[in-house]
Short mmCIF file of C-alpha atoms in Angstrom, two decimals:
data_model
loop_
_atom_site.label_atom_id
_atom_site.label_comp_id
_atom_site.label_asym_id
_atom_site.label_seq_id
_atom_site.Cartn_x
_atom_site.Cartn_y
_atom_site.Cartn_z
CA MET A 54 2.33 -14.77 1.38
CA THR A 55 4.01 -12.73 4.19
CA ARG A 56 1.65 -12.07 6.87
CA GLY A 57 0.29 -8.50 6.54
CA ASP A 58 0.53 -8.61 2.50
CA GLY A 59 -2.40 -7.36 0.39
CA PRO A 60 -5.95 -8.22 0.69
CA ALA A 61 -7.12 -11.63 -0.32
CA LEU A 62 -8.29 -11.86 -3.92
CA PRO A 63 -11.96 -12.47 -3.31
CA LEU A 64 -11.89 -9.29 -1.33
CA TYR A 65 -10.10 -7.39 -3.97
CA LEU A 66 -12.41 -8.71 -6.95
CA SER A 67 -15.63 -7.95 -4.91
CA GLU A 68 -14.83 -4.39 -4.28
CA PRO A 69 -17.03 -2.97 -6.87
CA GLY A 70 -20.11 -4.88 -5.99
CA ARG A 71 -19.48 -4.30 -2.33
CA ALA A 72 -19.20 -0.60 -2.68
CA VAL A 73 -22.50 -0.58 -4.50
CA ALA A 74 -24.06 -2.51 -1.51
CA ASP A 75 -22.50 0.05 0.92
CA TYR A 76 -24.37 2.82 -1.11
CA GLY A 77 -27.37 0.95 -0.72
CA LEU A 78 -26.90 0.83 3.02
CA TYR A 79 -26.36 4.60 2.93
CA LEU A 80 -29.76 5.11 1.15
CA ALA A 81 -31.54 2.86 3.82
CA ALA A 82 -29.92 4.95 6.53
CA ARG A 83 -30.84 8.18 5.21
CA PRO A 84 -33.86 8.51 7.79
CA LEU A 85 -31.08 8.45 10.52
CA LEU A 86 -29.41 11.51 8.95
CA PRO A 87 -31.27 13.97 11.35
CA ARG A 88 -29.58 12.23 14.27
CA LEU A 89 -26.12 12.91 13.20
CA PRO A 90 -24.17 15.29 15.15
CA GLN A 91 -24.71 18.93 13.85
CA GLY A 92 -21.72 20.90 12.84
CA ASP A 93 -20.40 24.20 14.02
CA GLY A 94 -19.76 25.54 10.39
CA HIS A 95 -15.91 25.33 10.33
CA PRO A 96 -14.43 24.57 6.87
CA VAL A 97 -13.71 20.92 5.88
CA LEU A 98 -11.58 19.86 2.84
CA VAL A 99 -12.15 16.53 1.34
CA LEU A 100 -9.33 14.69 -0.58
CA PRO A 101 -10.20 11.94 -3.01
CA GLY A 102 -8.33 8.67 -3.31
CA PHE A 103 -5.91 7.34 -5.91
CA MET A 104 -7.51 7.47 -9.51
CA ALA A 105 -10.47 9.17 -8.08
CA ASP A 106 -11.70 12.83 -8.24
CA ASP A 107 -14.20 15.10 -6.45
CA VAL A 108 -17.29 13.00 -7.88
CA SER A 109 -16.13 10.20 -5.77
CA THR A 110 -16.50 12.18 -2.50
CA ARG A 111 -19.84 14.04 -3.59
CA VAL A 112 -22.14 12.06 -1.34
CA LEU A 113 -19.87 12.53 1.77
CA ARG A 114 -19.45 16.28 1.07
CA ALA A 115 -23.22 16.69 0.58
CA THR A 116 -24.04 15.18 3.80
CA LEU A 117 -21.39 17.21 5.60
CA ARG A 118 -22.77 20.24 4.11
CA ARG A 119 -26.24 19.59 5.28
CA LEU A 120 -24.86 19.27 8.78
CA GLY A 121 -23.68 22.82 8.72
CA TYR A 122 -20.09 22.55 7.53
CA ARG A 123 -18.26 24.54 4.74
CA VAL A 124 -17.20 21.80 2.61
CA HIS A 125 -14.96 21.82 -0.10
CA GLY A 126 -13.44 19.36 -2.82
CA TRP A 127 -9.78 19.41 -3.68
CA ARG A 128 -10.51 20.86 -7.39
CA LEU A 129 -7.49 19.34 -8.72
CA GLY A 130 -9.09 16.56 -11.07
CA ARG A 131 -8.24 12.94 -10.79
CA ASN A 132 -5.60 11.95 -8.11
CA ILE A 133 -2.85 10.12 -9.79
CA GLY A 134 -0.31 10.73 -7.11
CA PRO A 135 2.02 13.54 -5.94
CA THR A 136 2.51 15.39 -9.37
CA ALA A 137 3.74 18.91 -9.63
CA ALA A 138 0.25 20.22 -10.02
CA CYS A 139 -1.24 18.12 -7.13
CA VAL A 140 1.46 19.14 -4.72
CA SER A 141 1.46 22.83 -5.32
CA GLY A 142 -2.29 22.81 -5.85
CA MET A 143 -3.02 21.29 -2.34
CA ARG A 144 -0.70 23.75 -0.67
CA ASP A 145 -2.54 26.57 -2.39
CA ARG A 146 -5.94 25.11 -1.60
CA ILE A 147 -5.36 24.87 2.05
CA ALA A 148 -3.68 28.36 2.17
CA ASP A 149 -6.58 29.94 0.45
CA LEU A 150 -9.22 28.14 2.61
CA SER A 151 -7.24 29.11 5.72
CA ASP A 152 -7.16 32.88 4.60
CA ARG A 153 -10.84 32.95 3.50
CA TYR A 154 -12.20 31.50 6.74
CA ASP A 155 -9.44 32.60 9.13
CA ARG A 156 -9.60 29.46 10.98
CA PRO A 157 -8.15 25.99 10.82
CA LEU A 158 -9.68 23.37 8.44
CA SER A 159 -10.53 19.81 9.18
CA LEU A 160 -9.13 17.36 6.50
CA VAL A 161 -10.85 14.29 5.39
CA GLY A 162 -8.50 12.16 3.12
CA TRP A 163 -9.86 8.95 1.47
CA SER A 164 -6.95 6.43 0.77
CA LEU A 165 -4.12 8.21 -0.87
CA GLY A 166 -5.87 11.42 -0.05
CA GLY A 167 -5.46 10.61 3.62
CA ILE A 168 -1.75 10.30 3.15
CA PHE A 169 -1.86 13.69 1.60
CA ALA A 170 -3.82 15.10 4.38
CA ARG A 171 -1.32 13.73 6.83
CA ASP A 172 1.54 15.47 4.91
CA LEU A 173 -0.47 18.65 5.04
CA ALA A 174 -0.87 18.54 8.72
CA ARG A 175 2.77 18.01 9.39
CA ARG A 176 3.71 20.86 6.90
CA THR A 177 1.17 23.36 8.02
CA PRO A 178 -0.20 22.31 11.36
CA GLU A 179 -1.31 25.92 12.20
CA SER A 180 -3.92 25.50 9.33
CA VAL A 181 -5.20 22.04 10.21
CA ARG A 182 -7.79 21.35 13.05
CA GLN A 183 -7.83 17.55 12.67
CA VAL A 184 -7.18 14.79 10.30
CA ILE A 185 -9.58 11.88 9.49
CA THR A 186 -8.45 9.39 7.08
CA LEU A 187 -10.60 6.55 5.29
CA GLY A 188 -8.55 3.32 4.60
CA SER A 189 -5.34 5.32 4.18
CA PRO A 190 -2.48 2.86 4.16
CA PHE A 191 0.10 5.40 5.87
CA ARG A 192 1.89 2.59 7.62
CA LEU A 193 2.68 0.76 4.34
CA THR A 194 5.93 -1.10 4.71
CA ARG A 195 5.82 -3.30 1.46
CA SER A 196 4.22 -2.44 -1.88
CA SER A 197 2.62 -5.99 -1.83
CA GLN A 198 0.40 -4.69 0.99
CA SER A 199 -1.63 -2.70 -1.58
CA ARG A 200 -3.54 -3.86 -4.53
CA ALA A 201 -3.05 -0.50 -6.03
CA SER A 202 0.89 -0.38 -5.88
CA ARG A 203 1.32 -1.46 -9.69
CA ALA A 204 -1.20 1.19 -11.03
CA PHE A 205 0.42 3.76 -8.57
CA ASP A 206 3.85 2.95 -10.15
CA ARG A 207 2.63 3.49 -13.58
CA TYR A 208 2.27 7.15 -12.91
CA SER A 209 5.70 7.52 -10.85
CA HIS A 210 7.29 9.28 -13.77
CA LEU A 211 4.88 12.09 -13.29
CA HIS A 212 5.55 12.39 -9.38
CA VAL A 213 7.60 15.08 -8.02
CA GLU A 214 7.88 13.39 -4.48
CA HIS A 215 9.14 9.96 -4.27
CA ARG A 216 8.77 8.22 -0.92
CA SER A 217 10.50 4.91 0.42
CA LEU A 218 8.97 2.37 2.32
CA PRO A 219 7.93 2.33 5.14
CA LEU A 220 5.92 5.49 4.43
CA GLU A 221 6.28 6.83 7.98
CA PRO A 222 9.33 5.20 9.34
CA ASP A 223 9.46 6.98 12.63
CA GLY A 224 5.84 6.64 13.54
CA ALA A 225 5.73 9.99 15.11
CA PRO A 226 2.26 11.22 15.86
CA LEU A 227 0.71 14.17 13.97
CA PRO A 228 0.66 17.53 15.67
CA VAL A 229 -3.00 17.71 15.34
CA PRO A 230 -5.78 15.28 16.37
CA THR A 231 -6.06 12.25 14.10
CA THR A 232 -8.67 9.47 13.27
CA SER A 233 -8.13 6.69 11.13
CA ILE A 234 -11.21 4.95 9.84
CA TYR A 235 -10.49 1.46 8.37
CA SER A 236 -12.06 -2.03 7.61
CA HIS A 237 -11.15 -5.62 7.83
CA LEU A 238 -12.98 -5.99 4.57
CA ASP A 239 -10.98 -3.62 2.81
CA GLY A 240 -9.94 -5.11 -0.72
CA ILE A 241 -7.45 -2.55 -1.86
CA VAL A 242 -5.05 -2.12 1.04
CA HIS A 243 -4.30 -4.34 4.07
CA TRP A 244 -6.13 -3.10 7.20
CA GLU A 245 -3.14 -3.17 9.36
CA THR A 246 -1.42 -0.34 7.20
CA CYS A 247 -4.23 1.94 8.29
CA LEU A 248 -3.62 1.73 11.93
CA GLU A 249 -2.56 4.67 14.14
CA THR A 250 -0.87 4.35 17.14
CA PRO A 251 -3.50 5.21 19.84
CA GLY A 252 -2.40 8.40 21.83
CA ALA A 253 -3.65 11.47 23.56
CA GLN A 254 -5.02 12.85 20.15
CA ALA A 255 -4.93 9.73 17.90
CA GLU A 256 -7.38 6.79 17.50
CA ASN A 257 -8.61 4.17 15.06
CA ILE A 258 -12.20 3.36 14.17
CA ALA A 259 -13.19 0.14 12.51
CA VAL A 260 -16.11 -0.38 10.33
CA MET A 261 -17.56 -3.01 8.22
CA ALA A 262 -17.23 -1.23 4.62
CA SER A 263 -15.37 -1.85 1.30
CA HIS A 264 -12.54 0.24 0.58
CA LEU A 265 -14.48 1.87 -2.45
CA GLY A 266 -17.50 2.28 -0.12
CA LEU A 267 -15.71 4.04 2.85
CA GLY A 268 -17.09 7.50 1.72
CA HIS A 269 -20.67 6.58 1.73
CA HIS A 270 -20.88 3.71 4.36
CA PRO A 271 -23.26 4.83 7.11
CA ALA A 272 -21.03 3.74 9.92
CA ALA A 273 -18.01 5.91 8.42
CA ILE A 274 -20.32 8.77 7.99
CA TRP A 275 -21.44 8.69 11.54
CA ALA A 276 -17.85 8.44 12.78
CA ILE A 277 -16.71 11.31 10.46
CA ALA A 278 -19.75 13.58 11.62
CA ASP A 279 -18.99 12.71 15.45
CA ARG A 280 -15.28 13.60 15.02
CA LEU A 281 -16.04 16.81 13.27
CA ALA A 282 -18.61 18.03 15.78
CA GLN A 283 -15.92 18.03 18.63
CA PRO A 284 -15.54 21.78 19.67
CA GLU A 285 -12.34 23.27 18.62
CA GLY A 286 -9.49 22.77 20.89
CA THR A 287 -10.94 19.54 22.70
CA TRP A 288 -10.74 15.94 21.75
CA ALA A 289 -11.90 12.82 23.02
CA PRO A 290 -11.89 9.33 21.76
CA PHE A 291 -14.82 8.08 19.62
CA ARG A 292 -17.72 6.33 21.55
CA ALA A 293 -20.22 4.99 19.50
CA PRO A 294 -23.96 5.46 20.72
CA VAL A 295 -25.41 2.32 22.01
CA PHE A 296 -27.84 1.69 19.28
CA LEU A 297 -24.90 1.72 16.64
CA ARG A 298 -22.25 -0.25 18.50
CA PRO A 299 -22.77 -3.34 16.54
CA ALA A 300 -21.58 -1.40 13.44
CA PHE A 301 -18.41 -0.53 15.18
CA PRO A 302 -16.08 -3.51 15.78
CA ARG A 303 -13.52 -3.30 18.48
CA PRO A 304 -10.51 -1.09 17.10
CA ASP A 305 -7.16 -2.59 16.53
CA VAL A 306 -3.76 -1.32 17.54
CA PRO A 307 -0.78 -1.70 15.40
CA ARG A 308 1.67 -4.63 15.94
CA SER A 309 5.46 -3.96 16.25
CA ARG A 310 6.61 -2.70 12.92
CA PRO A 311 8.09 -5.50 10.67
CA ALA A 312 11.29 -4.65 8.75
CA ALA A 313 10.72 -3.40 5.16
CA ALA A 314 11.68 -5.73 2.32
CA ALA A 315 14.91 -4.94 0.67
#
């Protein structure tokens, strides 16, 4: 197998069980919720991953709502890729929320939802405060790097947007602050496909979670809350508090991009 291809089979097969274990960690960590950084009330739109819907992001949205944010799901049902309803629905959703609150939104996207969030930030940067992605393979160069590629292709006849690989060939930074949260234990996409090029407003945060557990793993939630709590117009790289540093491995940086397979 080419280096950088999809996660090992044991990681893939153990994803459901590890996601349940990650939820157990969330329940165990709930006494720490009052120590999370409090929000300023700005709007947050949470986009689910492939084959998921707003139910999958319920824990994350409820937690952020308790911190003081005005949190919203995408309300577009199951995410089966860039269908006409999905593409137009996301644009309408961000326009509606921007008009309602008269301020930019923070976008939190899980897996494919993060790729959509990055697209929205490029298309409407004036409406986006920042982008946070969870296990989003926006640096995908080969379909073999994702265990979900075959399932995604089954719905391709319904997609109105078709993108070639690599997904982001120029590697240009987003026009807004961006944080990529990823895990070496991801059993769905190879962790290297989730790496942002660190810059003045771009960073990677490593956690030890399953792909299916990223939306409720305590370390991921802490990182999301910390990023959202930054005052509007300011940005600084993530620094874990001393008592939580073991939960955040040293973040990686992307290697030079390999050529896409023909």
